[in-house]
Coordinates of C-alpha atoms in Angstrom, one line a residue:
M183 CA 6.1 17.3 10.3
M184 CA 4.1 20.3 9.7
F185 CA 5.7 23.4 8.2
E186 CA 3.1 26.4 9.5
L187 CA 4.9 29.0 8.3
T188 CA 5.7 31.6 10.5
E189 CA 4.0 35.3 9.7
D190 CA 7.6 36.7 8.8
Q191 CA 7.8 33.3 6.7
Q192 CA 3.7 34.8 5.1
L193 CA 5.3 37.6 4.6
L194 CA 8.7 37.3 2.9
K195 CA 6.6 35.0 0.6
Q196 CA 3.6 37.7 -0.3
N197 CA 6.0 40.1 -0.9
V198 CA 8.8 38.6 -3.4
R199 CA 5.2 37.1 -5.2
E200 CA 4.3 40.3 -5.5
F201 CA 7.4 41.8 -7.0
M202 CA 8.4 39.1 -9.1
E203 CA 4.9 39.0 -10.5
K204 CA 4.8 43.2 -10.7
N205 CA 8.9 43.7 -12.0
V206 CA 9.4 40.5 -14.0
E207 CA 6.5 38.7 -15.2
P208 CA 5.8 41.2 -17.7
T209 CA 9.5 40.4 -19.3
V210 CA 10.3 36.9 -19.4
L211 CA 8.3 35.9 -22.0
E212 CA 10.7 38.6 -24.0
R213 CA 14.1 37.6 -22.5
D214 CA 13.8 34.4 -22.8
A215 CA 13.4 34.6 -26.5
A216 CA 16.2 37.0 -27.0
Q217 CA 17.9 34.8 -24.2
K218 CA 19.1 38.2 -22.4
W219 CA 20.4 38.5 -18.6
D220 CA 18.4 41.9 -17.3
R221 CA 21.5 42.1 -14.8
S222 CA 18.6 45.1 -13.4
L223 CA 16.3 42.4 -11.6
Y224 CA 19.5 40.8 -9.1
D225 CA 19.5 44.3 -8.7
Q226 CA 15.8 44.9 -7.5
A227 CA 15.9 41.9 -5.9
A228 CA 19.4 42.9 -3.7
E229 CA 17.2 46.2 -2.3
L230 CA 14.3 43.5 -1.2
G231 CA 17.2 41.9 0.5
L232 CA 16.7 38.6 -0.9
T233 CA 20.6 38.3 -1.9
G234 CA 21.7 38.1 1.6
L235 CA 18.7 36.4 3.5
Y236 CA 20.0 33.7 5.4
L237 CA 23.3 35.4 5.7
P238 CA 24.5 36.6 9.5
E239 CA 23.4 40.2 9.4
E240 CA 26.8 41.3 10.6
Y241 CA 28.0 41.1 7.1
G242 CA 25.0 43.2 5.5
G243 CA 22.7 39.3 5.6
S244 CA 19.5 39.5 7.5
G245 CA 20.6 36.9 9.6
I246 CA 17.2 34.8 9.1
D247 CA 16.4 30.8 8.5
F248 CA 17.3 29.0 5.8
L249 CA 14.3 28.3 5.3
S250 CA 13.1 31.7 4.3
Y251 CA 15.8 31.9 1.6
I252 CA 14.2 28.4 -0.1
M253 CA 11.3 29.8 0.0
A254 CA 12.6 32.6 -1.9
V255 CA 13.7 30.5 -4.5
E256 CA 10.3 29.2 -4.7
E257 CA 8.4 32.0 -5.6
I258 CA 11.3 33.3 -7.6
S259 CA 11.6 30.3 -9.7
R260 CA 7.7 29.6 -10.2
V261 CA 7.9 33.1 -12.8
D262 CA 11.6 33.7 -14.0
D263 CA 13.6 30.2 -13.0
G264 CA 17.0 32.1 -14.9
L265 CA 16.7 34.7 -12.6
G266 CA 16.3 31.7 -9.2
I267 CA 19.4 30.3 -10.5
A268 CA 21.4 33.3 -10.8
L269 CA 20.7 33.3 -7.3
S270 CA 20.9 30.5 -5.8
A271 CA 24.0 29.8 -7.5
S272 CA 25.4 33.8 -6.3
V273 CA 24.0 33.0 -2.8
S274 CA 24.5 29.1 -1.6
L275 CA 26.8 28.1 -4.1
C276 CA 29.6 31.6 -4.0
S277 CA 28.4 33.1 -1.1
N278 CA 28.0 30.4 0.8
P279 CA 31.1 28.5 0.9
I280 CA 32.6 32.3 1.9
N281 CA 30.7 32.3 5.2
D282 CA 31.4 28.5 6.2
F283 CA 35.1 28.0 5.4
G284 CA 36.4 31.2 4.8
T285 CA 38.9 33.4 7.1
P286 CA 36.7 37.3 9.1
E287 CA 39.7 39.0 7.0
Q288 CA 37.9 36.8 3.7
K289 CA 34.1 37.3 5.1
E290 CA 35.1 41.3 5.3
K291 CA 35.9 41.7 1.5
Y292 CA 33.6 39.1 -0.2
L293 CA 31.5 38.4 1.4
T294 CA 29.5 42.3 2.3
P295 CA 29.3 43.0 -1.2
L296 CA 27.8 39.8 -1.8
A297 CA 25.3 40.1 1.5
K298 CA 23.9 43.8 0.0
G299 CA 24.1 42.6 -3.2
E300 CA 26.4 44.8 -4.2
H301 CA 28.1 42.0 -6.8
L302 CA 26.8 38.9 -7.9
G303 CA 28.7 35.5 -7.3
A304 CA 29.7 32.2 -9.4
F305 CA 31.4 28.3 -8.3
G306 CA 33.6 26.7 -10.6
L307 CA 34.2 23.2 -10.1
T308 CA 32.6 21.9 -14.0
E309 CA 35.2 21.1 -16.9
P310 CA 35.3 19.7 -20.3
N311 CA 36.2 16.5 -19.0
A312 CA 35.0 16.8 -15.1
G313 CA 31.3 17.0 -14.7
S314 CA 30.7 14.3 -11.6
D315 CA 34.1 13.1 -11.4
A316 CA 35.8 15.9 -9.5
A317 CA 38.8 14.0 -9.7
R318 CA 39.7 14.6 -13.4
Q319 CA 39.4 18.2 -13.0
Q320 CA 42.6 19.3 -15.5
S321 CA 43.5 23.3 -13.5
I322 CA 46.4 23.3 -12.0
A323 CA 46.8 26.0 -9.6
R324 CA 50.9 26.0 -8.5
L325 CA 52.7 28.0 -5.8
E326 CA 55.1 30.6 -6.6
G327 CA 55.9 32.7 -3.5
D328 CA 52.9 34.7 -1.9
H329 CA 50.6 33.6 -4.7
Y330 CA 49.4 30.8 -6.7
V331 CA 49.7 30.7 -10.2
L332 CA 45.7 29.2 -12.3
N333 CA 45.8 28.0 -15.7
G334 CA 42.5 25.9 -16.5
S335 CA 39.4 26.4 -17.2
K336 CA 35.8 26.0 -16.6
I337 CA 32.2 25.1 -18.1
F338 CA 28.6 26.3 -17.5
I339 CA 29.0 28.3 -15.2
T340 CA 26.0 30.6 -13.9
N341 CA 26.6 34.0 -13.7
A342 CA 30.4 34.3 -15.5
S343 CA 31.5 37.4 -17.1
S344 CA 28.1 39.2 -15.1
A345 CA 30.0 38.0 -11.1
E346 CA 32.3 40.1 -9.7
T347 CA 33.4 37.5 -7.2
Y348 CA 33.8 34.0 -8.2
V349 CA 34.7 30.8 -6.1
V350 CA 36.5 27.9 -8.0
F351 CA 38.5 25.1 -7.5
A352 CA 41.7 23.9 -9.1
M353 CA 44.4 20.4 -8.9
T354 CA 47.6 22.2 -6.2
D355 CA 49.0 18.3 -6.2
P356 CA 47.6 16.2 -8.6
S357 CA 49.1 13.4 -7.7
A358 CA 46.6 13.2 -4.1
G359 CA 42.9 12.8 -6.7
T360 CA 40.1 14.4 -4.3
R361 CA 42.5 15.2 -2.0
G362 CA 44.8 17.1 -4.2
I363 CA 41.8 19.2 -5.2
T364 CA 42.6 23.4 -3.1
G365 CA 39.4 25.9 -3.4
F366 CA 40.1 29.6 -4.5
I367 CA 38.0 33.0 -4.5
L368 CA 39.4 34.5 -7.6
E369 CA 38.0 38.5 -8.6
K370 CA 36.9 39.6 -12.2
D371 CA 39.4 41.9 -13.1
M372 CA 42.8 39.5 -12.3
P373 CA 45.2 39.7 -15.3
G374 CA 44.5 36.0 -16.9
F375 CA 41.2 35.6 -15.2
T376 CA 38.8 36.1 -19.5
F377 CA 35.7 34.5 -19.9
G378 CA 34.8 31.7 -23.2
K379 CA 31.6 31.8 -25.3
K380 CA 28.3 31.9 -24.0
E381 CA 25.6 29.0 -24.0
N382 CA 23.6 28.6 -26.8
K383 CA 21.0 26.9 -23.8
L384 CA 17.6 25.3 -23.7
G385 CA 16.4 26.3 -21.2
I386 CA 16.7 29.0 -18.0
R387 CA 17.7 31.1 -21.2
T388 CA 16.9 34.2 -19.3
S389 CA 20.4 33.3 -17.2
L390 CA 24.6 34.1 -18.7
T391 CA 26.0 30.8 -18.9
R392 CA 29.9 31.7 -19.9
E393 CA 32.6 29.4 -20.0
L394 CA 35.3 30.2 -17.4
L395 CA 39.0 30.7 -18.1
F396 CA 42.3 30.7 -16.5
Q397 CA 45.8 32.2 -18.2
D398 CA 48.6 32.2 -15.3
V399 CA 46.4 34.3 -13.2
K400 CA 47.7 35.1 -10.0
V401 CA 45.8 34.0 -6.8
P402 CA 47.3 35.6 -4.0
V403 CA 47.4 32.8 -1.5
E404 CA 45.3 35.1 1.4
N405 CA 42.4 33.6 -1.4
V406 CA 43.1 30.3 -0.6
L407 CA 39.2 28.9 0.6
G408 CA 40.0 26.5 3.4
Q409 CA 42.2 24.4 3.5
V410 CA 44.8 23.6 0.4
G411 CA 43.6 19.8 -0.2
K412 CA 40.1 20.3 0.9
G413 CA 38.5 21.8 -1.2
F414 CA 36.9 19.1 -1.9
K415 CA 35.3 18.8 1.0
V416 CA 33.7 22.5 1.1
A417 CA 32.7 21.4 -2.9
M418 CA 30.6 18.8 -1.6
A419 CA 29.6 20.9 0.9
T420 CA 28.7 23.6 -0.6
L421 CA 26.3 21.6 -3.2
D422 CA 25.0 19.9 -0.4
G423 CA 22.9 23.5 0.5
G424 CA 22.8 24.1 -3.2
R425 CA 20.9 20.6 -4.4
I426 CA 18.0 22.3 -1.4
A427 CA 17.9 25.6 -3.5
V428 CA 17.6 23.1 -6.9
A429 CA 15.1 21.4 -5.5
A430 CA 13.7 24.7 -4.5
Q431 CA 13.4 25.8 -8.2
A432 CA 12.2 22.9 -9.6
V433 CA 9.0 23.4 -7.6
G434 CA 9.2 26.5 -8.5
I435 CA 8.5 26.1 -12.1
A436 CA 6.1 23.1 -11.6
Q437 CA 3.7 25.6 -9.5
G438 CA 4.1 27.9 -12.1
A439 CA 3.2 25.7 -14.8
Y440 CA 0.9 24.2 -12.8
E441 CA -0.9 27.8 -12.3
H442 CA -1.1 28.1 -15.7
A443 CA -2.8 24.7 -17.5
L444 CA -5.1 24.8 -14.2
A445 CA -6.4 29.4 -15.1
Y446 CA -6.8 27.5 -18.5
A447 CA -8.2 23.9 -17.8
K448 CA -11.0 26.3 -16.2
E449 CA -11.0 28.7 -19.0
R450 CA -10.8 26.5 -21.8
V451 CA -14.3 25.5 -23.6
Q452 CA -14.8 22.3 -25.7
F453 CA -18.0 20.4 -26.2
N454 CA -19.6 23.0 -24.3
A455 CA -17.6 22.6 -20.8
P456 CA -14.8 23.7 -19.1
I457 CA -12.0 21.3 -20.3
A458 CA -11.4 21.3 -16.2
K459 CA -14.8 19.3 -15.9
N460 CA -13.4 16.5 -18.1
Q461 CA -12.9 14.0 -15.2
T462 CA -9.6 13.2 -17.1
I463 CA -8.5 16.5 -17.0
G464 CA -9.1 17.3 -13.4
F465 CA -7.4 13.8 -12.4
K466 CA -4.0 15.1 -14.0
L467 CA -4.3 18.5 -12.2
A468 CA -4.7 16.5 -8.8
D469 CA -1.7 14.7 -9.8
M470 CA -0.1 17.5 -10.9
A471 CA -0.3 19.5 -7.2
T472 CA -0.3 15.9 -5.4
K473 CA 2.9 15.1 -7.1
I474 CA 4.1 18.9 -6.1
D475 CA 3.0 19.5 -1.7
A476 CA 5.2 16.4 -1.9
A477 CA 8.3 18.1 -3.7
R478 CA 7.6 20.7 -1.5
L479 CA 7.5 19.1 2.0
L480 CA 11.0 17.5 1.2
T481 CA 12.5 19.8 -0.2
Y482 CA 11.2 22.1 3.1
R483 CA 12.4 18.9 5.1
A484 CA 16.2 19.1 4.0
A485 CA 16.2 22.8 4.4
S486 CA 15.3 22.5 8.3
L487 CA 17.5 19.8 8.6
K488 CA 20.2 23.0 7.4
D489 CA 18.8 25.0 9.8
A490 CA 18.7 22.8 13.2
G491 CA 22.1 22.5 12.4
K492 CA 21.5 18.5 11.8
P493 CA 23.0 15.9 8.5
F494 CA 21.1 16.5 5.6
S495 CA 22.5 15.4 3.1
K496 CA 20.8 12.9 2.5
E497 CA 17.5 14.2 2.7
A498 CA 19.3 17.5 0.3
A499 CA 20.1 15.3 -2.2
M500 CA 16.5 13.1 -2.1
A501 CA 14.9 17.0 -2.4
K502 CA 16.6 17.1 -5.4
Y503 CA 16.2 14.6 -7.7
Y504 CA 12.3 14.1 -6.2
A505 CA 11.5 17.5 -7.1
S506 CA 13.3 18.0 -10.3
D507 CA 12.2 15.2 -11.3
I508 CA 7.7 15.9 -11.4
A509 CA 9.0 19.5 -12.3
L510 CA 9.3 17.6 -15.6
E511 CA 6.7 15.8 -15.2
V512 CA 4.1 18.8 -13.7
T513 CA 5.7 20.8 -17.7
A514 CA 4.9 18.2 -19.6
D515 CA 1.6 17.2 -18.5
A516 CA 0.7 21.8 -18.2
I517 CA 1.5 20.9 -22.2
Q518 CA -0.6 18.3 -22.4
I519 CA -3.5 20.4 -20.8
Y520 CA -3.0 23.2 -22.8
G521 CA -2.8 20.9 -26.0
G522 CA -1.5 22.3 -29.8
Y523 CA -1.3 25.4 -28.2
G524 CA 0.6 24.4 -25.1
Y525 CA 3.8 23.3 -27.9
S526 CA 3.6 26.8 -28.7
E527 CA 6.6 29.7 -27.3
D528 CA 3.6 32.3 -26.9
Y529 CA 2.2 30.1 -24.4
P530 CA 4.0 29.6 -20.5
V531 CA 4.1 26.1 -20.3
A532 CA 6.6 25.5 -23.5
R533 CA 9.7 27.7 -21.6
Y534 CA 8.3 26.3 -18.3
F535 CA 9.1 22.4 -19.4
R536 CA 12.1 23.6 -21.7
N537 CA 13.3 25.3 -17.8
A538 CA 12.8 22.0 -15.9
K539 CA 14.6 19.8 -17.7
I540 CA 18.6 20.9 -16.1
T541 CA 16.7 20.8 -12.7
Q542 CA 18.3 17.7 -13.3
I543 CA 21.7 17.2 -14.5
Y544 CA 23.3 20.8 -12.6
E545 CA 25.0 20.5 -8.6
G546 CA 25.4 16.7 -9.3
T547 CA 22.3 14.4 -11.8
N548 CA 19.1 13.1 -10.6
E549 CA 21.9 9.8 -10.8
I550 CA 24.7 11.1 -8.5
Q551 CA 21.6 11.4 -5.7
R552 CA 20.7 8.0 -5.9
V553 CA 23.9 7.4 -5.8
V554 CA 23.9 9.5 -2.3
V555 CA 20.3 8.2 -1.0
S556 CA 22.1 4.4 -1.6
G557 CA 25.3 4.7 0.3
S558 CA 23.9 6.4 3.2
I559 CA 21.4 4.0 3.6
L560 CA 23.2 1.7 2.6
R561 CA 26.1 2.0 5.3

């Protein structure tokens, strides 16, 4: 399977790369050290049209293919994965389920400002006692007349407190397990909806991660996303697409670390020659490049299947766990090429290494991805 990029895709890739190198890269080390989320950078990405790439034109999107969006996420993450996950959480995890499962009224009200980048989105599924096992979640939504009363919490939520729109899940029938989960669309200023602590993270420090807290939040019945009791289906379908975006993030992280390591290996002189001339370094760079290409091809294949309207759950899981595993390997090799300098936060590869780890965990751990793949091939 060959992926020959169209002229439009090549132009998009070039434009995103130029935007990131000009507007984002100069401050990324400083923002990472300060653990600072800069909403203005997301607003600039919106001006470039990145917040609505594959969303329908009638709701403010660009209406182009999903693969182009994935390429954009990769290019963003090559420089700043914090901005990459912020975009992915808003587009893949918030806008996408509203587009796929929302009513026309919900799309007009919520999807339009999300696609235009006027609003930022977030997705709330994980709880302190419900990570991979969604049926253990304890957030409860109780129907009272024309609204639900929501109580509970979510943790590790990207864009929390900065986002205006939230897709969250709660039990409407706690006795029914996953069949008792319902999806809802929440607004930031709903009474009783507040935010907990800001996470002190190992990586992706330029993104914002906080708790969602619900205390008697009144959610109108018209804000149910999909059907009552079908929220688990909404969440899993959403995560399938989100996993392709995580794979793209991982590829971007690996690519960025590789490019820095390659440039350093050409410049660093030891024993009267650039260290790239040393066969052990040259072979390491060859392995890094090969792994990145393999991960990228898996990622693009999954995106292309989604574009074609074909089943892609297995391929998304493959791309996600392979690309994230490779990202950790490649970033570790980049540090090794830098030697002692690579272990210093004054150089970029340490940040790439820290950022790579989370891609093995969120949107379903890599252990869960292997469950998805093995289940598919054994059926």
